[in-house]
mmCIF file of C-alpha atoms in Angstrom:
data_model
loop_
_atom_site.group_PDB
_atom_site.id
_atom_site.type_symbol
_atom_site.label_atom_id
_atom_site.label_comp_id
_atom_site.label_asym_id
_atom_site.label_seq_id
_atom_site.Cartn_x
_atom_site.Cartn_y
_atom_site.Cartn_z
ATOM 1 C CA ALA A 608 -46.315 86.352 33.067
ATOM 2 C CA GLN A 609 -45.627 86.850 36.724
ATOM 3 C CA LYS A 610 -43.579 84.367 38.694
ATOM 4 C CA ILE A 611 -42.279 84.037 42.242
ATOM 5 C CA THR A 612 -39.361 81.721 43.009
ATOM 6 C CA GLN A 613 -38.389 80.522 46.459
ATOM 7 C CA THR A 614 -35.375 78.261 46.121
ATOM 8 C CA GLN A 615 -35.060 77.165 49.754
ATOM 9 C CA PRO A 616 -37.524 74.373 50.549
ATOM 10 C CA GLY A 617 -36.294 74.289 54.143
ATOM 11 C CA MET A 618 -34.163 76.360 56.467
ATOM 12 C CA PHE A 619 -32.885 75.814 59.988
ATOM 13 C CA VAL A 620 -31.893 78.558 62.397
ATOM 14 C CA GLN A 621 -30.944 78.647 66.024
ATOM 15 C CA GLU A 622 -33.052 80.644 68.412
ATOM 16 C CA LYS A 623 -31.985 84.315 68.696
ATOM 17 C CA GLU A 624 -30.105 84.190 65.408
ATOM 18 C CA ALA A 625 -31.136 86.031 62.250
ATOM 19 C CA VAL A 626 -32.257 84.216 59.133
ATOM 20 C CA THR A 627 -32.816 85.269 55.525
ATOM 21 C CA LEU A 628 -35.465 83.644 53.348
ATOM 22 C CA ASP A 629 -34.905 84.157 49.650
ATOM 23 C CA CYS A 630 -37.439 85.309 47.095
ATOM 24 C CA THR A 631 -36.953 86.319 43.484
ATOM 25 C CA TYR A 632 -39.674 87.478 41.179
ATOM 26 C CA ASP A 633 -40.319 88.099 37.543
ATOM 27 C CA THR A 634 -42.810 90.546 36.121
ATOM 28 C CA SER A 635 -43.152 92.994 33.283
ATOM 29 C CA ASP A 636 -45.610 95.148 35.221
ATOM 30 C CA PRO A 637 -44.235 98.643 35.903
ATOM 31 C CA SER A 638 -45.646 98.645 39.419
ATOM 32 C CA TYR A 639 -46.185 95.756 41.774
ATOM 33 C CA GLY A 640 -46.373 94.860 45.412
ATOM 34 C CA LEU A 641 -44.436 92.147 47.197
ATOM 35 C CA PHE A 642 -45.807 90.414 50.272
ATOM 36 C CA TRP A 643 -44.638 87.848 52.767
ATOM 37 C CA TYR A 644 -47.021 85.551 54.595
ATOM 38 C CA LYS A 645 -46.439 83.119 57.430
ATOM 39 C CA GLN A 646 -48.332 79.850 57.593
ATOM 40 C CA PRO A 647 -48.014 78.024 60.915
ATOM 41 C CA SER A 648 -48.924 74.365 61.278
ATOM 42 C CA SER A 649 -52.492 75.389 62.133
ATOM 43 C CA GLY A 650 -52.852 76.467 58.504
ATOM 44 C CA GLU A 651 -53.870 80.109 58.515
ATOM 45 C CA MET A 652 -52.105 82.689 56.352
ATOM 46 C CA ILE A 653 -50.709 85.575 58.361
ATOM 47 C CA PHE A 654 -49.565 88.748 56.623
ATOM 48 C CA LEU A 655 -46.083 89.831 57.696
ATOM 49 C CA ILE A 656 -44.720 92.614 55.521
ATOM 50 C CA TYR A 657 -45.251 94.538 52.276
ATOM 51 C CA GLN A 658 -42.875 96.248 49.846
ATOM 52 C CA GLY A 659 -44.018 98.412 46.949
ATOM 53 C CA SER A 660 -41.988 98.482 43.776
ATOM 54 C CA TYR A 661 -41.567 102.257 43.983
ATOM 55 C CA ASP A 662 -40.711 102.342 47.658
ATOM 56 C CA GLN A 663 -37.272 103.788 48.193
ATOM 57 C CA GLN A 664 -36.778 102.311 51.632
ATOM 58 C CA ASN A 665 -36.780 98.661 52.597
ATOM 59 C CA ALA A 666 -39.873 97.732 54.575
ATOM 60 C CA THR A 667 -39.600 96.831 58.237
ATOM 61 C CA GLU A 668 -42.180 95.464 60.676
ATOM 62 C CA GLY A 669 -40.798 94.678 64.092
ATOM 63 C CA ARG A 670 -38.398 91.749 63.739
ATOM 64 C CA TYR A 671 -39.200 91.401 60.028
ATOM 65 C CA SER A 672 -37.455 93.356 57.332
ATOM 66 C CA LEU A 673 -37.488 93.031 53.602
ATOM 67 C CA ASN A 674 -34.234 93.279 51.684
ATOM 68 C CA PHE A 675 -35.527 94.662 48.393
ATOM 69 C CA GLN A 676 -33.129 94.725 45.458
ATOM 70 C CA LYS A 677 -35.125 95.866 42.476
ATOM 71 C CA ALA A 678 -32.401 95.467 39.869
ATOM 72 C CA ARG A 679 -31.904 91.866 40.962
ATOM 73 C CA LYS A 680 -35.652 91.321 41.304
ATOM 74 C CA SER A 681 -35.248 89.951 44.775
ATOM 75 C CA ALA A 682 -37.273 90.528 47.927
ATOM 76 C CA ASN A 683 -35.703 88.533 50.715
ATOM 77 C CA LEU A 684 -37.281 88.349 54.139
ATOM 78 C CA VAL A 685 -34.982 88.817 57.097
ATOM 79 C CA ILE A 686 -36.133 87.655 60.515
ATOM 80 C CA SER A 687 -33.978 88.958 63.316
ATOM 81 C CA ALA A 688 -33.677 87.317 66.728
ATOM 82 C CA SER A 689 -35.549 84.155 65.731
ATOM 83 C CA GLN A 690 -38.000 82.682 68.200
ATOM 84 C CA LEU A 691 -39.337 79.133 68.475
ATOM 85 C CA GLY A 692 -42.726 80.489 67.429
ATOM 86 C CA ASP A 693 -41.267 81.554 64.096
ATOM 87 C CA SER A 694 -41.203 77.911 62.983
ATOM 88 C CA ALA A 695 -43.635 77.848 60.083
ATOM 89 C CA MET A 696 -43.973 77.914 56.325
ATOM 90 C CA TYR A 697 -43.181 81.278 54.737
ATOM 91 C CA PHE A 698 -44.586 82.386 51.413
ATOM 92 C CA CYS A 699 -43.463 85.230 49.196
ATOM 93 C CA ALA A 700 -46.198 86.643 46.962
ATOM 94 C CA MET A 701 -46.643 89.370 44.370
ATOM 95 C CA ARG A 702 -49.545 91.463 43.161
ATOM 96 C CA GLY A 703 -49.156 93.245 39.852
ATOM 97 C CA ASP A 704 -51.483 94.734 37.314
ATOM 98 C CA THR A 705 -53.642 91.637 37.424
ATOM 99 C CA ASP A 706 -55.666 91.531 40.578
ATOM 100 C CA LYS A 707 -54.506 88.171 41.826
ATOM 101 C CA LEU A 708 -51.762 87.394 44.284
ATOM 102 C CA ILE A 709 -49.147 84.995 42.909
ATOM 103 C CA PHE A 710 -47.376 82.810 45.456
ATOM 104 C CA GLY A 711 -44.025 81.081 45.564
ATOM 105 C CA THR A 712 -43.674 77.489 46.674
ATOM 106 C CA GLY A 713 -42.711 78.481 50.203
ATOM 107 C CA THR A 714 -39.843 77.894 52.614
ATOM 108 C CA ARG A 715 -40.271 75.825 55.754
ATOM 109 C CA LEU A 716 -38.365 77.455 58.602
ATOM 110 C CA GLN A 717 -37.449 75.481 61.687
ATOM 111 C CA VAL A 718 -36.090 77.308 64.717
ATOM 112 C CA PHE A 719 -34.216 75.146 67.225
ATOM 113 C CA PRO A 720 -33.202 75.982 70.791
ATOM 114 C CA GLU B 1103 -58.739 93.805 64.158
ATOM 115 C CA PRO B 1104 -61.223 92.968 61.388
ATOM 116 C CA GLU B 1105 -60.958 89.437 60.087
ATOM 117 C CA VAL B 1106 -62.217 87.163 57.369
ATOM 118 C CA THR B 1107 -64.281 84.306 58.776
ATOM 119 C CA GLN B 1108 -64.534 80.919 57.095
ATOM 120 C CA THR B 1109 -66.842 78.050 57.946
ATOM 121 C CA PRO B 1110 -66.569 75.179 58.424
ATOM 122 C CA SER B 1111 -62.937 74.770 59.451
ATOM 123 C CA HIS B 1112 -63.008 71.129 58.362
ATOM 124 C CA GLN B 1113 -65.320 69.304 55.993
ATOM 125 C CA VAL B 1114 -65.316 65.688 54.963
ATOM 126 C CA THR B 1115 -67.464 64.743 52.016
ATOM 127 C CA GLN B 1116 -68.005 61.770 49.766
ATOM 128 C CA MET B 1117 -66.850 61.881 46.180
ATOM 129 C CA GLY B 1118 -69.611 63.168 43.930
ATOM 130 C CA GLN B 1119 -71.289 65.220 46.639
ATOM 131 C CA GLU B 1120 -71.794 68.956 46.494
ATOM 132 C CA VAL B 1121 -70.078 71.162 49.059
ATOM 133 C CA ILE B 1122 -70.472 74.818 49.895
ATOM 134 C CA LEU B 1123 -67.672 76.643 51.619
ATOM 135 C CA ARG B 1124 -68.651 79.837 53.334
ATOM 136 C CA CYS B 1125 -66.820 83.055 53.972
ATOM 137 C CA VAL B 1126 -67.634 86.374 55.581
ATOM 138 C CA PRO B 1127 -65.199 88.981 54.215
ATOM 139 C CA ILE B 1128 -64.270 92.171 56.001
ATOM 140 C CA SER B 1129 -67.245 94.464 55.811
ATOM 141 C CA ASN B 1130 -65.742 97.408 53.919
ATOM 142 C CA HIS B 1131 -63.780 95.255 51.483
ATOM 143 C CA LEU B 1132 -64.909 95.168 47.884
ATOM 144 C CA TYR B 1133 -62.778 92.431 46.303
ATOM 145 C CA PHE B 1134 -63.101 88.792 47.184
ATOM 146 C CA TYR B 1135 -61.041 85.750 46.297
ATOM 147 C CA TRP B 1136 -60.791 82.029 46.691
ATOM 148 C CA TYR B 1137 -57.479 80.216 46.764
ATOM 149 C CA ARG B 1138 -56.647 76.603 47.392
ATOM 150 C CA GLN B 1139 -53.620 74.799 48.736
ATOM 151 C CA ILE B 1140 -53.206 71.097 48.176
ATOM 152 C CA LEU B 1141 -51.331 69.628 51.131
ATOM 153 C CA GLY B 1142 -47.672 70.577 51.043
ATOM 154 C CA GLN B 1143 -47.985 72.517 47.819
ATOM 155 C CA LYS B 1144 -48.189 76.114 46.748
ATOM 156 C CA VAL B 1145 -51.177 78.375 47.179
ATOM 157 C CA GLU B 1146 -53.125 78.577 43.918
ATOM 158 C CA PHE B 1147 -55.527 81.260 42.726
ATOM 159 C CA LEU B 1148 -59.025 80.081 41.900
ATOM 160 C CA VAL B 1149 -61.214 83.114 41.338
ATOM 161 C CA SER B 1150 -61.642 86.808 42.035
ATOM 162 C CA PHE B 1151 -64.992 88.506 42.472
ATOM 163 C CA TYR B 1152 -65.967 92.153 42.343
ATOM 164 C CA ASN B 1153 -69.222 94.027 41.941
ATOM 165 C CA ASN B 1154 -71.213 90.801 42.028
ATOM 166 C CA GLU B 1155 -69.397 89.123 39.216
ATOM 167 C CA ILE B 1156 -66.315 87.068 38.546
ATOM 168 C CA SER B 1157 -63.462 89.301 37.424
ATOM 169 C CA GLU B 1158 -60.919 86.549 36.809
ATOM 170 C CA LYS B 1159 -60.709 82.795 37.159
ATOM 171 C CA SER B 1160 -57.963 80.240 36.769
ATOM 172 C CA GLU B 1161 -57.896 77.043 34.737
ATOM 173 C CA ILE B 1162 -58.664 75.146 37.932
ATOM 174 C CA PHE B 1163 -61.980 76.957 38.264
ATOM 175 C CA ASP B 1164 -63.957 74.852 35.818
ATOM 176 C CA ASP B 1165 -67.700 74.270 35.503
ATOM 177 C CA GLN B 1166 -67.740 72.289 38.738
ATOM 178 C CA PHE B 1167 -66.985 75.466 40.682
ATOM 179 C CA SER B 1168 -69.159 78.482 41.270
ATOM 180 C CA VAL B 1169 -69.108 81.490 43.562
ATOM 181 C CA GLU B 1170 -71.877 83.592 44.903
ATOM 182 C CA ARG B 1171 -72.463 86.546 47.164
ATOM 183 C CA PRO B 1172 -76.013 85.744 48.197
ATOM 184 C CA ASP B 1173 -76.386 88.686 50.581
ATOM 185 C CA GLY B 1174 -74.353 91.646 51.747
ATOM 186 C CA SER B 1175 -72.022 89.660 53.930
ATOM 187 C CA ASN B 1176 -71.457 86.082 52.740
ATOM 188 C CA PHE B 1177 -69.265 84.882 49.906
ATOM 189 C CA THR B 1178 -69.530 81.208 49.012
ATOM 190 C CA LEU B 1179 -67.629 78.686 46.927
ATOM 191 C CA LYS B 1180 -69.619 75.727 45.657
ATOM 192 C CA ILE B 1181 -68.147 72.556 44.234
ATOM 193 C CA ARG B 1182 -70.922 70.671 42.478
ATOM 194 C CA SER B 1183 -69.570 67.158 42.294
ATOM 195 C CA THR B 1184 -66.444 66.715 44.356
ATOM 196 C CA LYS B 1185 -63.486 64.634 43.214
ATOM 197 C CA LEU B 1186 -60.680 63.150 45.269
ATOM 198 C CA GLU B 1187 -58.298 65.737 43.856
ATOM 199 C CA ASP B 1188 -60.435 68.552 45.280
ATOM 200 C CA SER B 1189 -59.084 67.653 48.712
ATOM 201 C CA ALA B 1190 -57.217 70.761 49.814
ATOM 202 C CA MET B 1191 -57.240 73.753 52.100
ATOM 203 C CA TYR B 1192 -59.474 76.458 50.664
ATOM 204 C CA PHE B 1193 -58.783 80.043 51.608
ATOM 205 C CA CYS B 1194 -61.108 82.960 51.224
ATOM 206 C CA ALA B 1195 -59.543 86.418 51.093
ATOM 207 C CA SER B 1196 -60.735 89.956 50.745
ATOM 208 C CA SER B 1197 -59.120 93.237 49.800
ATOM 209 C CA GLU B 1198 -60.213 96.798 50.309
ATOM 210 C CA ALA B 1199 -59.399 97.735 46.734
ATOM 211 C CA ALA B 1200 -57.557 96.585 43.666
ATOM 212 C CA GLY B 1201 -54.040 97.879 43.257
ATOM 213 C CA VAL B 1202 -50.556 96.776 44.131
ATOM 214 C CA THR B 1203 -50.474 98.486 47.499
ATOM 215 C CA TYR B 1204 -53.437 96.550 48.794
ATOM 216 C CA GLY B 1205 -52.800 93.205 50.366
ATOM 217 C CA TYR B 1206 -55.261 90.495 51.059
ATOM 218 C CA THR B 1207 -56.649 89.464 54.393
ATOM 219 C CA PHE B 1208 -57.017 85.705 54.438
ATOM 220 C CA GLY B 1209 -59.440 83.624 56.412
ATOM 221 C CA SER B 1210 -58.246 80.672 58.458
ATOM 222 C CA GLY B 1211 -59.188 78.260 55.726
ATOM 223 C CA THR B 1212 -61.490 75.288 55.275
ATOM 224 C CA ARG B 1213 -59.789 71.929 55.060
ATOM 225 C CA LEU B 1214 -61.811 69.869 52.604
ATOM 226 C CA THR B 1215 -61.303 66.121 52.509
ATOM 227 C CA VAL B 1216 -63.015 64.129 49.765
ATOM 228 C CA VAL B 1217 -63.283 60.398 50.454
#
């Protein structure tokens, strides 16, 4: 069975600092995709970044990067130069051989001035 | 940028009433999904739909739930007789294809409140 674990229910970071949100996963599928979504207080789910299990390089999208350590089964999201608008809930998710996206429980990030 | 549209954004209904949540997926997407998120909790898979039939459903998706693609653009979730515990945010999503490299595009959600 597939499982995503996010162990940080809440994180605080000062504006302009970097922050790492942890995600570990468990799957027996040979190939899988890992995704991060942002959910602001308005409720929508915004796609941030994707990492494929066979990708050699860590994914980057602007201020977001994914620290992918396959042997450890971790896919941590790094946000550089945090902004007040980054305050939101962040979800790690995985798609494997089954079609559905499995989500972690999320991490609430608060950025303070 | 193409988006998934959900209506209504908020719905309040009385327990026992039927509700229909509507979604317009991205036009060239072939796979459609419904997820729900009870307030403050994780996002849970309900059902996936492809080629006009359900491809997978979760334990949550019991006989009270149904999905339909009545025309070429809409994708609906019906709850026949709502219960208090159905109160949640319901997300529709679509994907261009199956496969691990394809992510979902989510709609903005419908917040359903059952009173």
